[in-house]
Amino acid sequence: MAPLIVTVYGQSELYHRAERAVMSISVTSSGPSQEQSSQDVTSTASSIQSTLRALSPKDATGVATADAAITHWTMKTLSTSFHDNSTTNTRVYRATTSFEIKFANFEKLGEVASTFSTTPNVAINSINWHLLDSTRKSLETQGRKLSVQNAMGKARDFVDAFPGGEGKVLAPSELKDEKNVSVTSSHGRVMGSRGDGVGGGGGDGMTFASEDIKLVNNITVKFLVEMD
């Protein structure tokens, strides 16, 4: 008798609190003067750089220290452009640059976000949540094992339901690793504010709570079972 072929879908879901936050900001100025627009962006970007350097101390090897609020940041090169405003018949110049900033300290994230949100020419584009590479790799390994166990449990249930199937050996013959994903909110949750918050100018800033990141692992497994 040909073996019974059992094909099942296995899945695992693991949750872990985010360990890093990546803030993306842009610095932009527009106006009739190309020189003034560029100066506005350069001046604002220079001030931002000073803030970021103070929050990202490094050791002798150039690696962020253990107590650094910011572990890494980058800045894009200043770019300029222009367009003609047909309504006013004038030329408008635009200068822009952007930063990507990785935070390990979420309290400082809130303070910096509050400051940037009221800084002229600065826009906060996004705050995304991430895991450390070591944490992600560990969870991915755990997830793969759990998805196999999930698939085996399903196959066992199916085979045991057949007459004479209980206790039969499940021989895996094929496994397909499906597309795996991690899901989290694209923006941090603002839990509250201290003092006057974003608009008041007298408080310490917003308070962010990191999101839980969900890692999903999907597989398809084919088992062969010798039935009597």
Coordinates of C-alpha atoms in Angstrom, one line a residue:
M1 CA 0.0 0.0 0.0
A2 CA 1.3 3.4 -1.0
P3 CA 2.2 5.6 2.0
L4 CA -0.2 8.3 3.1
I5 CA 1.0 11.8 2.2
V6 CA 0.2 14.4 4.8
T7 CA 0.9 18.0 4.0
V8 CA 0.5 20.6 6.7
Y9 CA 1.2 24.2 7.4
G10 CA 3.2 25.1 10.5
Q11 CA 3.4 28.5 12.2
S12 CA 5.0 30.1 15.2
E13 CA 4.6 33.6 16.6
L14 CA 7.0 35.1 19.1
Y15 CA 6.8 38.6 20.7
H16 CA 9.7 40.7 22.1
R17 CA 9.8 44.3 23.3
A18 CA 11.7 46.5 20.9
E19 CA 15.3 47.3 22.0
R20 CA 16.1 50.1 19.6
A21 CA 14.2 53.0 18.0
V22 CA 15.2 54.6 14.7
M23 CA 14.0 58.1 14.2
S24 CA 14.0 59.6 10.7
I25 CA 14.0 63.4 10.4
S26 CA 14.3 65.9 7.6
V27 CA 15.6 69.5 7.6
T28 CA 14.1 71.6 4.8
S29 CA 13.9 75.3 3.9
S30 CA 12.3 77.0 0.9
G31 CA 12.3 80.6 -0.3
P32 CA 13.3 83.0 -3.0
S33 CA 17.0 82.9 -2.1
Q34 CA 19.0 79.8 -2.7
E35 CA 21.8 81.0 -0.5
Q36 CA 19.4 81.7 2.4
S37 CA 17.6 78.4 2.1
S38 CA 21.0 76.6 2.1
Q39 CA 22.2 78.6 5.1
D40 CA 19.0 77.8 7.1
V41 CA 19.4 74.1 6.5
T42 CA 23.1 74.1 7.2
S43 CA 22.7 76.0 10.4
T44 CA 19.9 73.8 11.7
A45 CA 21.7 70.6 10.7
S46 CA 24.8 71.8 12.5
S47 CA 22.8 72.3 15.7
I48 CA 21.3 68.9 15.3
Q49 CA 24.7 67.3 14.9
S50 CA 25.9 68.9 18.1
T51 CA 22.9 67.5 20.0
L52 CA 23.5 64.0 18.5
R53 CA 27.2 64.0 19.2
A54 CA 26.6 64.8 22.9
L55 CA 24.2 61.9 23.2
S56 CA 26.4 59.4 21.3
P57 CA 29.7 59.2 23.2
K58 CA 32.2 56.6 21.8
D59 CA 35.0 54.6 23.2
A60 CA 38.6 54.5 21.8
T61 CA 37.6 52.1 19.1
G62 CA 34.8 54.3 17.8
V63 CA 32.0 52.1 19.2
A64 CA 29.1 53.7 21.2
T65 CA 29.6 53.4 24.9
A66 CA 27.3 51.2 27.0
D67 CA 25.5 54.3 28.4
A68 CA 25.1 56.1 25.1
A69 CA 21.5 57.2 24.5
I70 CA 22.2 57.2 20.7
T71 CA 24.2 54.3 19.3
H72 CA 24.4 55.4 15.7
W73 CA 23.3 58.3 13.4
T74 CA 23.8 59.3 9.8
M75 CA 23.2 62.5 7.9
K76 CA 22.7 62.7 4.1
T77 CA 24.5 65.3 2.0
L78 CA 22.7 68.6 1.5
S79 CA 20.7 68.8 -1.7
T80 CA 19.2 71.8 -3.5
S81 CA 16.5 72.2 -6.1
F82 CA 14.1 74.9 -7.4
H83 CA 10.8 75.3 -9.2
D84 CA 9.0 78.2 -10.7
N85 CA 5.8 79.4 -9.0
S86 CA 3.4 80.3 -11.9
T87 CA 1.0 82.1 -9.6
T88 CA 3.6 84.6 -8.3
N89 CA 5.9 84.3 -11.3
T90 CA 8.9 83.7 -8.9
R91 CA 11.5 81.1 -8.6
V92 CA 11.4 79.1 -5.3
Y93 CA 14.6 77.4 -4.0
R94 CA 14.6 74.4 -1.8
A95 CA 17.4 73.0 0.3
T96 CA 17.1 69.8 2.3
T97 CA 19.0 67.1 4.2
S98 CA 17.9 64.2 6.5
F99 CA 19.1 62.3 9.5
E100 CA 18.6 58.7 10.7
I101 CA 19.1 58.3 14.4
K102 CA 19.2 55.0 16.4
F103 CA 18.2 55.3 20.1
A104 CA 18.9 52.9 22.9
N105 CA 17.5 55.2 25.6
F106 CA 13.7 55.8 25.0
E107 CA 13.5 58.5 27.6
K108 CA 16.0 60.5 25.6
L109 CA 14.1 59.6 22.4
G110 CA 11.1 61.4 23.9
E111 CA 13.1 64.5 24.9
V112 CA 14.7 64.7 21.5
A113 CA 11.4 64.1 19.6
S114 CA 9.8 66.9 21.7
T115 CA 12.7 69.3 20.8
F116 CA 12.7 68.5 17.1
S117 CA 8.9 68.7 16.8
T118 CA 9.2 72.4 17.7
T119 CA 12.4 73.2 15.8
P120 CA 11.9 75.4 12.7
N121 CA 12.6 73.6 9.4
V122 CA 12.7 70.1 11.1
A123 CA 10.1 67.4 10.5
I124 CA 10.0 64.0 12.2
N125 CA 9.1 61.5 9.4
S126 CA 9.0 58.3 11.4
I127 CA 10.0 56.4 14.5
N128 CA 10.4 52.7 13.9
W129 CA 11.2 49.9 16.4
H130 CA 13.8 47.2 16.1
L131 CA 15.5 44.3 17.8
L132 CA 19.2 43.8 18.3
D133 CA 20.6 41.5 15.6
S134 CA 21.6 38.9 18.3
T135 CA 18.0 38.9 19.7
R136 CA 16.4 38.6 16.3
K137 CA 18.7 35.7 15.4
S138 CA 17.9 33.9 18.6
L139 CA 14.1 34.4 18.2
E140 CA 14.3 33.3 14.6
T141 CA 16.0 30.0 15.6
Q142 CA 13.4 29.4 18.3
G143 CA 10.6 30.3 15.9
R144 CA 11.8 27.7 13.3
K145 CA 11.8 25.0 15.9
L146 CA 8.3 25.9 17.2
S147 CA 6.9 26.0 13.6
V148 CA 8.2 22.5 13.0
Q149 CA 6.6 21.3 16.3
N150 CA 3.3 23.0 15.3
A151 CA 3.4 21.2 11.9
M152 CA 4.1 17.8 13.5
G153 CA 1.3 18.3 16.0
K154 CA -1.2 19.0 13.2
A155 CA 0.1 16.0 11.2
R156 CA -0.2 13.8 14.3
D157 CA -3.8 14.8 14.8
F158 CA -4.7 14.1 11.2
V159 CA -3.0 10.6 11.1
D160 CA -4.4 9.6 14.5
A161 CA -7.9 10.3 13.2
F162 CA -7.6 7.6 10.6
P163 CA -8.5 4.0 11.6
G164 CA -5.3 2.3 12.5
G165 CA -3.4 5.5 12.3
E166 CA -2.7 6.1 15.9
G167 CA 0.9 5.8 16.8
K168 CA 2.1 5.5 13.2
V169 CA 5.5 7.0 12.5
L170 CA 5.5 10.4 10.8
A171 CA 8.4 10.5 8.3
P172 CA 9.1 14.0 7.1
S173 CA 9.9 14.1 3.4
E174 CA 9.8 17.7 2.4
L175 CA 9.9 21.1 4.1
K176 CA 9.4 24.5 2.5
D177 CA 10.3 27.7 4.4
E178 CA 7.7 30.3 3.6
K179 CA 8.1 34.0 3.7
N180 CA 8.6 35.1 7.3
V181 CA 7.8 38.4 8.7
S182 CA 8.1 40.7 11.7
V183 CA 5.3 43.1 12.5
T184 CA 5.3 46.2 14.7
S185 CA 3.7 49.6 14.7
S186 CA 5.4 52.0 12.4
H187 CA 5.3 54.8 15.0
G188 CA 6.1 54.7 18.7
R189 CA 3.3 55.0 21.2
V190 CA 3.3 58.3 23.1
M191 CA 2.4 57.3 26.7
G192 CA 2.1 60.9 28.0
S193 CA 4.1 64.1 28.5
R194 CA 5.9 65.8 31.3
G195 CA 5.4 69.4 31.9
D196 CA 4.0 71.4 29.0
G197 CA 4.8 68.7 26.5
V198 CA 5.4 69.4 22.8
G199 CA 3.7 72.6 22.4
G200 CA 4.3 74.3 25.7
G201 CA 8.1 74.6 25.7
G202 CA 8.4 74.2 29.4
G203 CA 8.3 70.5 29.9
D204 CA 10.9 67.8 29.5
G205 CA 9.2 66.2 26.5
M206 CA 7.2 63.2 25.4
T207 CA 7.4 59.8 26.9
F208 CA 7.6 56.9 24.5
A209 CA 6.9 53.2 25.2
S210 CA 8.5 50.8 22.8
E211 CA 6.3 48.4 20.7
D212 CA 6.2 44.6 20.9
I213 CA 7.7 43.2 17.8
K214 CA 6.0 40.0 16.5
L215 CA 8.1 37.5 14.6
V216 CA 6.1 35.0 12.5
N217 CA 7.7 31.9 11.0
N218 CA 5.7 29.9 8.4
I219 CA 6.6 26.5 6.9
T220 CA 4.9 23.8 4.9
V221 CA 5.9 20.2 5.7
K222 CA 5.1 17.0 3.9
F223 CA 5.1 13.7 5.9
L224 CA 4.9 10.2 4.7
V225 CA 3.0 7.6 6.8
E226 CA 3.0 3.9 6.2
M227 CA -0.6 2.8 6.8
D228 CA -1.7 -0.9 7.1

